[in-house]
Amino acid sequence: MKTCLIVIDVQESFRHRPFFTEHDLPAYLQAQNALIDGSVARGIPVLRVFHSEGPEVAENPFSLASGQVRALDGLAPFEAAATFTKSRHSALVGTGLDVWLTRHGIQRLIISGIRTEQCCETTTRHASDLGWNVDYVTDATLTWDMVQPDGQVLAAADIKTRTATVLQGRFATLCTLQQALDRAAA
């Protein structure tokens, strides 16, 4: 089954958000970089997706005018088989990604990137609904604590657990980094 790795929203824009911390960043970057390196070594195409939206002004870190819609510092450099820019949560909305995947005979997607419960999860659900097999590598996703409607803090680790729980067996196969690479080679 032909596979590709999708690296979603791993961009400097997030450093300019009030919730950004470096707490989980080193472990995430280690896993993300290993997944990229492993994919490249196996000839698995690696796709890059950036997120850009809002007013096109330098003060908006998610605008192209800001200069922050670029690879996150610490991400291993790689030559993307293709790069897409999205303005919605799903990388499959309005980007041409679905066309690229179909034209290249891709049947399985490995999902990684930022944020676990937003763009990574949404892209996973959408891809599954469109018929792609999806391997979700939770360790190669990153998110941050969030404040719940009642004011309590929901820890990033709990968000990742929740995402894994709702995706597993419904929209994706949860994989370790090594499992995803092994499944791609099968």
Coordinates of N, CA, C and O in Angstrom, one line a residue:
M1 N 0.8 -1.2 0.0 CA 0.0 0.0 0.0 C 0.9 1.2 0.0 O 1.7 1.4 0.9
K2 N 0.8 2.1 -1.0 CA 1.7 3.2 -1.1 C 1.3 4.3 -0.1 O 0.2 4.6 0.1
T3 N 2.3 4.7 0.6 CA 2.2 5.6 1.8 C 2.9 6.9 1.7 O 3.9 7.0 0.9
C4 N 2.4 7.9 2.3 CA 3.2 9.2 2.4 C 3.0 9.7 3.9 O 2.1 9.4 4.6
L5 N 4.0 10.5 4.3 CA 4.0 11.2 5.5 C 3.5 12.6 5.3 O 4.0 13.3 4.4
I6 N 2.6 13.1 6.1 CA 2.1 14.5 6.1 C 2.5 15.2 7.4 O 2.2 14.7 8.5
V7 N 3.3 16.2 7.2 CA 3.8 17.0 8.3 C 2.9 18.3 8.3 O 3.1 19.2 7.5
I8 N 2.0 18.4 9.3 CA 1.0 19.5 9.4 C 1.4 20.6 10.3 O 1.6 20.4 11.5
D9 N 1.4 21.8 9.8 CA 1.5 23.0 10.6 C 2.7 23.1 11.5 O 2.6 23.8 12.6
V10 N 3.8 22.5 11.2 CA 5.0 22.6 12.0 C 5.7 23.9 11.6 O 6.6 23.9 10.8
Q11 N 5.2 25.0 12.2 CA 5.6 26.4 11.8 C 5.8 27.3 12.9 O 5.3 27.1 14.0
E12 N 6.6 28.3 12.6 CA 7.0 29.3 13.6 C 5.8 30.1 14.2 O 5.9 30.6 15.3
S13 N 4.8 30.2 13.4 CA 3.6 30.9 13.9 C 3.2 30.6 15.3 O 2.8 31.6 16.0
F14 N 3.3 29.4 15.7 CA 2.8 29.0 17.1 C 3.6 29.6 18.2 O 3.1 29.9 19.3
R15 N 4.9 30.0 17.9 CA 5.7 30.6 19.0 C 5.1 32.0 19.4 O 5.5 32.5 20.4
H16 N 4.3 32.5 18.6 CA 3.7 33.8 18.8 C 2.3 33.8 19.4 O 1.6 34.8 19.5
R17 N 1.9 32.6 19.9 CA 0.6 32.4 20.5 C 0.8 32.4 22.0 O 1.8 31.9 22.5
P18 N -0.1 33.0 22.8 CA 0.0 33.1 24.2 C 0.1 31.7 24.9 O 0.7 31.6 26.0
F19 N -0.4 30.7 24.4 CA -0.4 29.3 25.0 C 0.9 28.6 24.7 O 1.2 27.5 25.3
F20 N 1.8 29.1 23.8 CA 3.0 28.3 23.4 C 3.9 28.2 24.6 O 4.2 29.2 25.3
T21 N 4.4 27.0 24.8 CA 5.5 26.7 25.8 C 6.4 25.7 25.1 O 6.0 25.0 24.2
E22 N 7.6 25.7 25.6 CA 8.6 24.7 25.0 C 8.6 23.4 25.8 O 9.4 22.5 25.5
H23 N 7.7 23.3 26.7 CA 7.7 22.1 27.6 C 7.8 20.8 26.9 O 8.7 20.0 27.2
D24 N 6.9 20.5 26.0 CA 6.9 19.2 25.2 C 7.6 19.3 23.9 O 7.7 18.3 23.2
L25 N 8.1 20.5 23.6 CA 8.7 20.7 22.2 C 9.9 19.8 22.0 O 10.0 19.2 20.9
P26 N 10.9 19.6 22.9 CA 12.1 18.8 22.5 C 11.7 17.3 22.2 O 12.2 16.8 21.2
A27 N 10.8 16.7 23.0 CA 10.4 15.3 22.7 C 9.6 15.3 21.4 O 9.8 14.3 20.6
Y28 N 8.8 16.2 21.2 CA 8.0 16.3 19.9 C 9.0 16.4 18.7 O 8.9 15.6 17.8
L29 N 9.9 17.3 18.8 CA 10.8 17.5 17.6 C 11.7 16.3 17.4 O 11.9 15.9 16.3
Q30 N 12.1 15.6 18.5 CA 12.8 14.4 18.3 C 12.0 13.3 17.6 O 12.5 12.7 16.6
A31 N 10.8 13.1 18.0 CA 9.9 12.2 17.3 C 9.6 12.6 15.9 O 9.7 11.8 14.9
Q32 N 9.2 13.8 15.7 CA 8.9 14.3 14.3 C 10.1 14.2 13.4 O 10.0 13.7 12.3
N33 N 11.3 14.6 13.9 CA 12.5 14.5 13.0 C 12.8 13.1 12.7 O 13.2 12.8 11.6
A34 N 12.7 12.2 13.7 CA 13.0 10.8 13.4 C 12.0 10.2 12.4 O 12.4 9.4 11.5
L35 N 10.7 10.6 12.5 CA 9.7 10.1 11.5 C 10.0 10.7 10.1 O 10.0 9.9 9.1
I36 N 10.4 11.9 10.0 CA 10.8 12.5 8.7 C 12.1 11.7 8.2 O 12.1 11.3 7.0
D37 N 13.1 11.6 9.0 CA 14.3 10.9 8.6 C 14.1 9.5 8.1 O 14.6 9.0 7.1
G38 N 13.2 8.8 8.9 CA 12.9 7.4 8.6 C 12.1 7.3 7.3 O 12.3 6.4 6.5
S39 N 11.3 8.3 7.1 CA 10.5 8.3 5.8 C 11.4 8.5 4.6 O 11.3 7.8 3.6
V40 N 12.2 9.5 4.7 CA 13.1 9.9 3.7 C 14.0 8.7 3.3 O 14.2 8.3 2.2
A41 N 14.6 8.0 4.4 CA 15.5 6.9 4.2 C 14.8 5.7 3.5 O 15.4 5.0 2.8
R42 N 13.5 5.6 3.6 CA 12.7 4.5 3.0 C 12.0 4.9 1.7 O 11.3 4.2 1.1
G43 N 12.3 6.1 1.3 CA 11.7 6.6 0.0 C 10.2 6.9 0.1 O 9.5 7.0 -0.9
I44 N 9.7 7.2 1.3 CA 8.3 7.6 1.5 C 8.2 9.1 1.3 O 9.0 9.8 1.9
P45 N 7.3 9.5 0.4 CA 7.2 10.9 0.2 C 6.8 11.6 1.4 O 5.9 11.1 2.2
V46 N 7.4 12.8 1.7 CA 7.0 13.6 2.8 C 6.4 14.9 2.3 O 7.0 15.6 1.5
L47 N 5.2 15.2 2.8 CA 4.4 16.4 2.4 C 4.4 17.4 3.5 O 4.3 17.0 4.7
R48 N 4.5 18.6 3.1 CA 4.5 19.7 4.1 C 3.2 20.5 4.0 O 2.8 20.8 2.8
V49 N 2.6 20.8 5.1 CA 1.4 21.6 5.1 C 1.6 22.8 6.1 O 2.0 22.5 7.2
F50 N 1.3 24.0 5.6 CA 1.4 25.2 6.4 C 0.0 25.7 6.6 O -0.9 25.4 5.8
H51 N -0.3 26.4 7.7 CA -1.6 27.1 7.9 C -1.4 28.6 7.8 O -0.5 29.1 8.5
S52 N -2.2 29.2 7.0 CA -2.2 30.6 6.9 C -3.6 31.1 6.8 O -4.4 30.6 6.0
E53 N -4.0 32.1 7.7 CA -5.3 32.7 7.7 C -5.3 34.0 8.4 O -4.3 34.3 9.1
G54 N -6.4 34.7 8.3 CA -6.5 36.0 9.0 C -6.0 37.1 8.1 O -5.6 36.9 7.0
P55 N -6.0 38.3 8.7 CA -5.5 39.4 7.9 C -4.1 39.3 7.5 O -3.2 38.8 8.2
E56 N -3.8 39.7 6.3 CA -2.4 39.6 5.7 C -1.6 40.9 6.2 O -1.4 41.8 5.4
V57 N -1.3 40.8 7.5 CA -0.5 41.9 8.1 C 0.6 41.2 8.9 O 0.5 40.1 9.4
A58 N 1.7 42.0 9.0 CA 2.9 41.4 9.7 C 2.6 41.0 11.1 O 3.2 40.1 11.7
E59 N 1.6 41.7 11.8 CA 1.3 41.4 13.2 C 0.6 40.0 13.4 O 0.5 39.5 14.5
N60 N 0.0 39.5 12.3 CA -0.7 38.2 12.4 C 0.3 37.1 12.1 O 0.7 36.9 10.9
P61 N 0.7 36.3 13.1 CA 1.8 35.3 12.8 C 1.3 34.2 11.9 O 2.2 33.4 11.4
F62 N 0.0 34.1 11.6 CA -0.4 33.1 10.7 C -0.7 33.6 9.3 O -1.2 33.0 8.4
S63 N -0.2 34.9 9.0 CA -0.3 35.5 7.7 C 1.1 35.3 7.0 O 2.1 35.3 7.7
L64 N 1.0 35.2 5.7 CA 2.3 35.0 5.0 C 3.1 36.3 5.2 O 4.4 36.2 5.2
A65 N 2.5 37.4 5.4 CA 3.2 38.7 5.5 C 4.1 38.7 6.8 O 5.0 39.5 6.9
S66 N 3.7 37.9 7.8 CA 4.5 37.9 9.0 C 5.9 37.3 8.9 O 6.7 37.5 9.8
G67 N 6.1 36.4 7.9 CA 7.3 35.7 7.8 C 7.4 34.5 8.8 O 8.4 33.8 8.8
Q68 N 6.3 34.2 9.5 CA 6.3 33.1 10.5 C 5.7 31.8 9.9 O 5.8 30.8 10.6
V69 N 5.1 31.9 8.8 CA 4.6 30.7 8.1 C 5.7 30.0 7.4 O 5.9 30.2 6.2
R70 N 6.6 29.4 8.2 CA 7.8 28.7 7.7 C 8.1 27.6 8.7 O 7.5 27.6 9.8
A71 N 9.0 26.8 8.4 CA 9.3 25.6 9.2 C 9.7 26.1 10.6 O 10.4 27.0 10.8
L72 N 9.2 25.4 11.6 CA 9.5 25.6 13.0 C 11.0 25.4 13.2 O 11.6 24.4 12.8
D73 N 11.7 26.3 13.9 CA 13.1 26.1 14.2 C 13.2 24.8 15.0 O 12.5 24.5 15.9
G74 N 14.2 24.0 14.6 CA 14.4 22.7 15.2 C 13.9 21.5 14.4 O 14.2 20.4 14.7
L75 N 13.0 21.8 13.5 CA 12.5 20.8 12.6 C 13.6 20.4 11.6 O 14.3 21.3 11.0
A76 N 13.8 19.1 11.4 CA 14.9 18.7 10.5 C 14.6 19.2 9.1 O 13.4 19.1 8.6
P77 N 15.6 19.7 8.4 CA 15.3 20.2 7.0 C 15.0 18.9 6.2 O 15.6 17.9 6.3
F78 N 14.1 19.1 5.3 CA 13.8 18.0 4.3 C 13.2 18.6 3.0 O 12.7 19.7 3.1
E79 N 13.4 17.9 2.0 CA 12.8 18.4 0.7 C 11.5 17.7 0.6 O 11.3 16.5 0.4
A80 N 10.4 18.6 0.6 CA 9.1 18.1 0.6 C 8.7 17.6 -0.8 O 9.1 18.3 -1.8
A81 N 8.0 16.5 -1.0 CA 7.5 16.1 -2.3 C 6.5 17.1 -2.8 O 6.4 17.2 -4.0
A82 N 5.8 17.7 -1.9 CA 4.9 18.8 -2.2 C 4.6 19.6 -1.0 O 4.7 19.1 0.1
T83 N 4.3 20.9 -1.2 CA 4.0 21.8 0.0 C 2.6 22.4 -0.3 O 2.3 22.8 -1.4
F84 N 1.8 22.4 0.7 CA 0.4 22.9 0.6 C 0.2 23.9 1.7 O 0.7 23.8 2.8
T85 N -0.6 24.9 1.4 CA -1.0 25.9 2.4 C -2.5 25.9 2.6 O -3.2 25.9 1.6
K86 N -2.9 25.7 3.8 CA -4.4 25.6 4.1 C -4.8 26.8 4.9 O -4.0 27.5 5.6
S87 N -6.1 27.0 4.9 CA -6.7 28.0 5.8 C -7.9 27.5 6.6 O -8.6 28.2 7.3
R88 N -8.0 26.2 6.6 CA -9.0 25.5 7.4 C -8.3 24.4 8.2 O -7.1 24.2 8.1
H89 N -9.1 23.8 9.1 CA -8.4 22.8 10.0 C -8.0 21.6 9.2 O -6.9 21.0 9.5
S90 N -8.8 21.1 8.3 CA -8.4 19.9 7.5 C -7.4 20.3 6.4 O -7.7 21.2 5.6
A91 N -6.3 19.6 6.3 CA -5.4 19.8 5.2 C -6.0 19.4 3.8 O -5.4 19.7 2.8
L92 N -7.2 18.8 3.9 CA -7.8 18.3 2.6 C -8.8 19.3 2.1 O -9.4 19.1 1.0
V93 N -9.0 20.5 2.7 CA -10.0 21.4 2.3 C -9.3 22.6 1.5 O -8.5 23.3 2.1
G94 N -9.6 22.6 0.2 CA -9.2 23.7 -0.6 C -7.7 23.8 -0.9 O -7.2 24.9 -1.4
T95 N -6.9 22.7 -0.7 CA -5.5 22.8 -0.8 C -5.0 22.1 -2.1 O -3.8 22.3 -2.5
G96 N -5.7 21.2 -2.6 CA -5.2 20.3 -3.7 C -4.5 19.1 -3.2 O -4.1 18.2 -4.0
L97 N -4.4 18.9 -1.9 CA -3.7 17.8 -1.3 C -4.4 16.5 -1.8 O -3.7 15.5 -2.1
D98 N -5.7 16.4 -1.7 CA -6.5 15.2 -2.1 C -6.1 14.9 -3.6 O -6.0 13.7 -3.9
V99 N -6.0 15.9 -4.4 CA -5.7 15.6 -5.9 C -4.3 15.0 -6.0 O -4.0 14.0 -6.7
W100 N -3.3 15.6 -5.2 CA -2.0 15.1 -5.2 C -1.9 13.7 -4.8 O -1.2 12.8 -5.4
L101 N -2.6 13.4 -3.7 CA -2.6 12.0 -3.1 C -3.2 11.0 -4.1 O -2.6 9.9 -4.4
T102 N -4.2 11.4 -4.8 CA -4.9 10.5 -5.8 C -4.0 10.3 -7.0 O -3.8 9.2 -7.4
R103 N -3.4 11.4 -7.5 CA -2.5 11.3 -8.7 C -1.3 10.4 -8.4 O -0.8 9.8 -9.3
H104 N -0.9 10.4 -7.2 CA 0.3 9.6 -6.8 C 0.0 8.2 -6.3 O 0.9 7.5 -5.8
G105 N -1.2 7.8 -6.3 CA -1.6 6.5 -5.9 C -1.4 6.2 -4.4 O -1.3 5.1 -4.0
I106 N -1.5 7.3 -3.6 CA -1.3 7.1 -2.2 C -2.5 6.5 -1.6 O -3.7 7.0 -1.8
Q107 N -2.4 5.5 -0.8 CA -3.5 4.8 -0.1 C -3.4 4.9 1.4 O -4.5 4.8 2.0
R108 N -2.2 5.1 1.9 CA -2.1 5.2 3.4 C -1.4 6.5 3.7 O -0.4 6.9 3.1
L109 N -1.9 7.2 4.7 CA -1.3 8.5 5.2 C -0.7 8.3 6.6 O -1.4 7.7 7.4
I110 N 0.4 8.8 6.8 CA 1.0 8.9 8.2 C 0.8 10.4 8.6 O 1.3 11.3 7.9
I111 N 0.0 10.6 9.7 CA -0.3 12.0 10.1 C 0.6 12.3 11.3 O 0.8 11.6 12.2
S112 N 1.2 13.6 11.2 CA 2.0 14.1 12.3 C 1.9 15.6 12.2 O 1.4 16.2 11.2
G113 N 2.3 16.3 13.3 CA 2.4 17.7 13.2 C 1.8 18.4 14.4 O 1.7 17.9 15.5
I114 N 1.3 19.7 14.2 CA 0.8 20.5 15.3 C -0.6 21.0 14.8 O -0.8 21.2 13.7
R115 N -1.5 21.0 15.6 CA -1.9 20.6 16.9 C -2.6 19.2 16.9 O -3.4 19.0 16.0
T116 N -2.3 18.5 17.9 CA -2.8 17.1 18.0 C -4.3 17.0 17.8 O -4.8 16.3 17.0
E117 N -5.1 17.9 18.5 CA -6.6 17.8 18.5 C -7.2 18.7 17.5 O -8.5 18.6 17.4
Q118 N -6.5 19.5 16.8 CA -7.1 20.3 15.8 C -6.8 19.9 14.4 O -7.5 19.0 13.9
C119 N -5.8 20.4 13.8 CA -5.5 20.1 12.4 C -5.1 18.7 12.2 O -5.5 18.1 11.1
C120 N -4.3 18.1 13.1 CA -4.0 16.7 12.9 C -5.2 15.8 13.0 O -5.4 14.9 12.1
E121 N -6.0 16.0 14.0 CA -7.2 15.1 14.2 C -8.2 15.4 13.1 O -8.7 14.4 12.6
T122 N -8.4 16.6 12.7 CA -9.4 16.9 11.7 C -9.0 16.4 10.4 O -9.8 15.8 9.7
T123 N -7.7 16.5 10.0 CA -7.2 15.9 8.8 C -7.4 14.4 8.8 O -7.8 13.8 7.8
T124 N -7.1 13.8 9.9 CA -7.2 12.3 10.0 C -8.7 11.9 9.8 O -8.9 11.0 9.0
R125 N -9.6 12.5 10.5 CA -11.0 12.2 10.3 C -11.5 12.4 8.9 O -12.1 11.5 8.3
H126 N -11.1 13.5 8.3 CA -11.5 13.8 6.9 C -10.9 12.8 5.9 O -11.6 12.3 5.1
A127 N -9.6 12.5 6.1 CA -9.0 11.5 5.2 C -9.6 10.1 5.3 O -9.8 9.5 4.3
S128 N -9.9 9.7 6.5 CA -10.6 8.5 6.7 C -11.9 8.4 6.0 O -12.3 7.5 5.4
D129 N -12.7 9.5 6.2 CA -14.0 9.6 5.6 C -13.9 9.5 4.1 O -14.8 9.1 3.4
L130 N -12.8 10.0 3.5 CA -12.6 10.0 2.1 C -12.0 8.7 1.6 O -11.8 8.5 0.3
G131 N -11.7 7.8 2.5 CA -11.3 6.4 2.1 C -9.8 6.1 2.2 O -9.4 5.0 1.9
W132 N -9.0 7.0 2.7 CA -7.6 6.7 2.9 C -7.4 6.0 4.3 O -8.2 6.2 5.2
N133 N -6.5 5.1 4.3 CA -6.1 4.4 5.5 C -5.1 5.4 6.2 O -4.2 6.0 5.6
V134 N -5.3 5.6 7.5 CA -4.5 6.6 8.2 C -3.8 6.0 9.4 O -4.4 5.3 10.2
D135 N -2.5 6.2 9.5 CA -1.7 5.9 10.7 C -1.4 7.2 11.4 O -0.9 8.1 10.8
Y136 N -1.8 7.2 12.7 CA -1.7 8.4 13.5 C -0.6 8.2 14.5 O -0.6 7.3 15.3
V137 N 0.5 9.0 14.4 CA 1.6 8.9 15.3 C 1.5 10.0 16.4 O 2.0 11.1 16.2
T138 N 0.9 9.6 17.5 CA 0.6 10.6 18.5 C 1.9 11.2 19.0 O 1.9 12.4 19.3
D139 N 3.0 10.5 19.2 CA 4.3 11.0 19.7 C 4.8 12.1 18.7 O 5.6 13.0 19.1
A140 N 4.4 12.0 17.5 CA 4.9 13.0 16.5 C 3.8 14.1 16.2 O 3.7 14.7 15.1
T141 N 3.0 14.4 17.3 CA 2.1 15.5 17.3 C 2.4 16.3 18.5 O 2.9 15.8 19.5
L142 N 2.0 17.6 18.5 CA 2.2 18.5 19.6 C 1.0 19.3 19.8 O 0.3 19.7 18.9
T143 N 0.7 19.5 21.1 CA -0.4 20.4 21.5 C 0.0 21.1 22.8 O 1.1 20.8 23.4
W144 N -0.8 21.9 23.3 CA -0.6 22.6 24.6 C -1.8 22.5 25.5 O -2.9 22.2 25.0
D145 N -1.6 22.8 26.7 CA -2.8 22.9 27.7 C -3.8 23.8 27.1 O -3.5 24.8 26.4
M146 N -5.1 23.5 27.5 CA -6.2 24.3 27.1 C -7.1 24.6 28.3 O -7.1 23.8 29.2
V147 N -7.8 25.7 28.3 CA -8.7 26.0 29.3 C -10.1 25.6 28.9 O -10.6 25.9 27.8
Q148 N -10.7 24.7 29.8 CA -12.1 24.2 29.5 C -13.1 25.3 29.7 O -12.9 26.3 30.4
P149 N -14.4 25.1 29.2 CA -15.4 26.1 29.5 C -15.6 26.5 30.9 O -16.0 27.6 31.3
D150 N -15.4 25.5 31.8 CA -15.6 25.8 33.3 C -14.4 26.4 33.9 O -14.4 26.6 35.1
G151 N -13.4 26.7 33.1 CA -12.2 27.4 33.7 C -11.1 26.5 34.1 O -10.0 27.0 34.4
Q152 N -11.3 25.2 34.1 CA -10.2 24.2 34.5 C -9.3 24.0 33.3 O -9.7 24.1 32.2
V153 N -8.1 23.7 33.7 CA -7.1 23.5 32.7 C -7.1 22.0 32.3 O -7.2 21.1 33.1
L154 N -7.1 21.8 31.0 CA -7.0 20.4 30.4 C -5.6 20.3 29.9 O -5.2 21.0 29.0
A155 N -4.9 19.4 30.5 CA -3.4 19.2 30.2 C -3.2 18.6 28.8 O -4.0 17.8 28.3
A156 N -2.2 19.1 28.2 CA -1.8 18.6 26.8 C -1.8 17.1 26.8 O -2.3 16.5 25.8
A157 N -1.2 16.4 27.8 CA -1.2 15.0 27.8 C -2.6 14.4 27.8 O -2.8 13.3 27.1
D158 N -3.5 15.0 28.5 CA -4.9 14.5 28.5 C -5.6 14.7 27.1 O -6.4 13.9 26.6
I159 N -5.2 15.8 26.5 CA -5.8 16.1 25.1 C -5.3 15.0 24.2 O -6.0 14.5 23.3
K160 N -4.0 14.7 24.3 CA -3.4 13.7 23.4 C -4.1 12.3 23.6 O -4.4 11.6 22.7
T161 N -4.3 12.0 24.9 CA -5.0 10.7 25.2 C -6.4 10.7 24.7 O -6.8 9.7 24.1
R162 N -7.1 11.8 24.8 CA -8.5 11.9 24.3 C -8.5 11.7 22.8 O -9.3 11.0 22.2
T163 N -7.6 12.4 22.1 CA -7.5 12.3 20.6 C -7.2 10.9 20.2 O -7.9 10.3 19.3
A164 N -6.3 10.2 20.9 CA -5.9 8.8 20.5 C -7.1 8.0 20.8 O -7.4 7.1 19.9
T165 N -7.9 8.2 21.8 CA -9.0 7.4 22.1 C -10.1 7.5 21.1 O -10.7 6.5 20.6
V166 N -10.4 8.7 20.6 CA -11.5 8.9 19.6 C -11.1 8.5 18.2 O -12.0 8.1 17.4
L167 N -9.8 8.5 17.9 CA -9.4 8.1 16.6 C -9.2 6.6 16.4 O -9.5 6.1 15.3
Q168 N -8.7 6.0 17.4 CA -8.3 4.6 17.3 C -9.5 3.7 16.9 O -10.5 3.7 17.5
G169 N -9.3 2.9 15.8 CA -10.3 2.0 15.4 C -11.5 2.6 14.6 O -12.3 1.9 14.1
R170 N -11.6 3.9 14.7 CA -12.7 4.6 14.0 C -12.2 5.3 12.8 O -12.7 5.2 11.7
F171 N -11.1 6.1 13.0 CA -10.6 6.9 11.9 C -9.1 6.6 11.5 O -8.6 7.1 10.5
A172 N -8.4 5.9 12.4 CA -7.0 5.7 12.2 C -6.5 4.5 13.0 O -7.2 4.0 13.9
T173 N -5.3 4.1 12.7 CA -4.6 3.1 13.5 C -3.5 3.9 14.2 O -2.7 4.6 13.6
L174 N -3.6 3.8 15.5 CA -2.5 4.5 16.3 C -1.2 3.7 16.2 O -1.2 2.5 16.3
C175 N -0.2 4.4 15.9 CA 1.1 3.8 15.7 C 2.2 4.5 16.4 O 2.2 5.8 16.6
T176 N 3.2 3.8 16.9 CA 4.5 4.4 17.3 C 5.2 4.8 16.0 O 4.8 4.4 14.9
L177 N 6.2 5.6 16.2 CA 7.0 6.0 15.0 C 7.5 4.8 14.2 O 7.3 4.7 13.0
Q178 N 8.0 3.8 14.9 CA 8.6 2.6 14.3 C 7.5 1.8 13.6 O 7.7 1.3 12.5
Q179 N 6.3 1.7 14.3 CA 5.2 0.9 13.6 C 4.8 1.6 12.3 O 4.5 0.9 11.4
A180 N 4.7 2.9 12.3 CA 4.2 3.6 11.1 C 5.2 3.4 10.0 O 4.8 3.1 8.9
L181 N 6.5 3.5 10.3 CA 7.5 3.2 9.3 C 7.5 1.8 8.8 O 7.6 1.5 7.6
D182 N 7.3 0.8 9.7 CA 7.3 -0.6 9.3 C 6.1 -0.9 8.5 O 6.1 -1.6 7.5
R183 N 4.9 -0.3 8.8 CA 3.7 -0.5 8.1 C 3.8 0.1 6.6 O 3.3 -0.4 5.7
A184 N 4.6 1.2 6.5 CA 4.7 1.8 5.2 C 5.6 1.0 4.3 O 5.4 1.0 3.1
A185 N 6.5 0.2 4.9 CA 7.4 -0.6 4.1 C 6.7 -1.9 3.7 O 7.2 -2.6 2.9
A186 N 5.6 -2.3 4.4 CA 4.9 -3.6 4.2 C 4.2 -3.6 2.8 O 3.8 -2.6 2.3

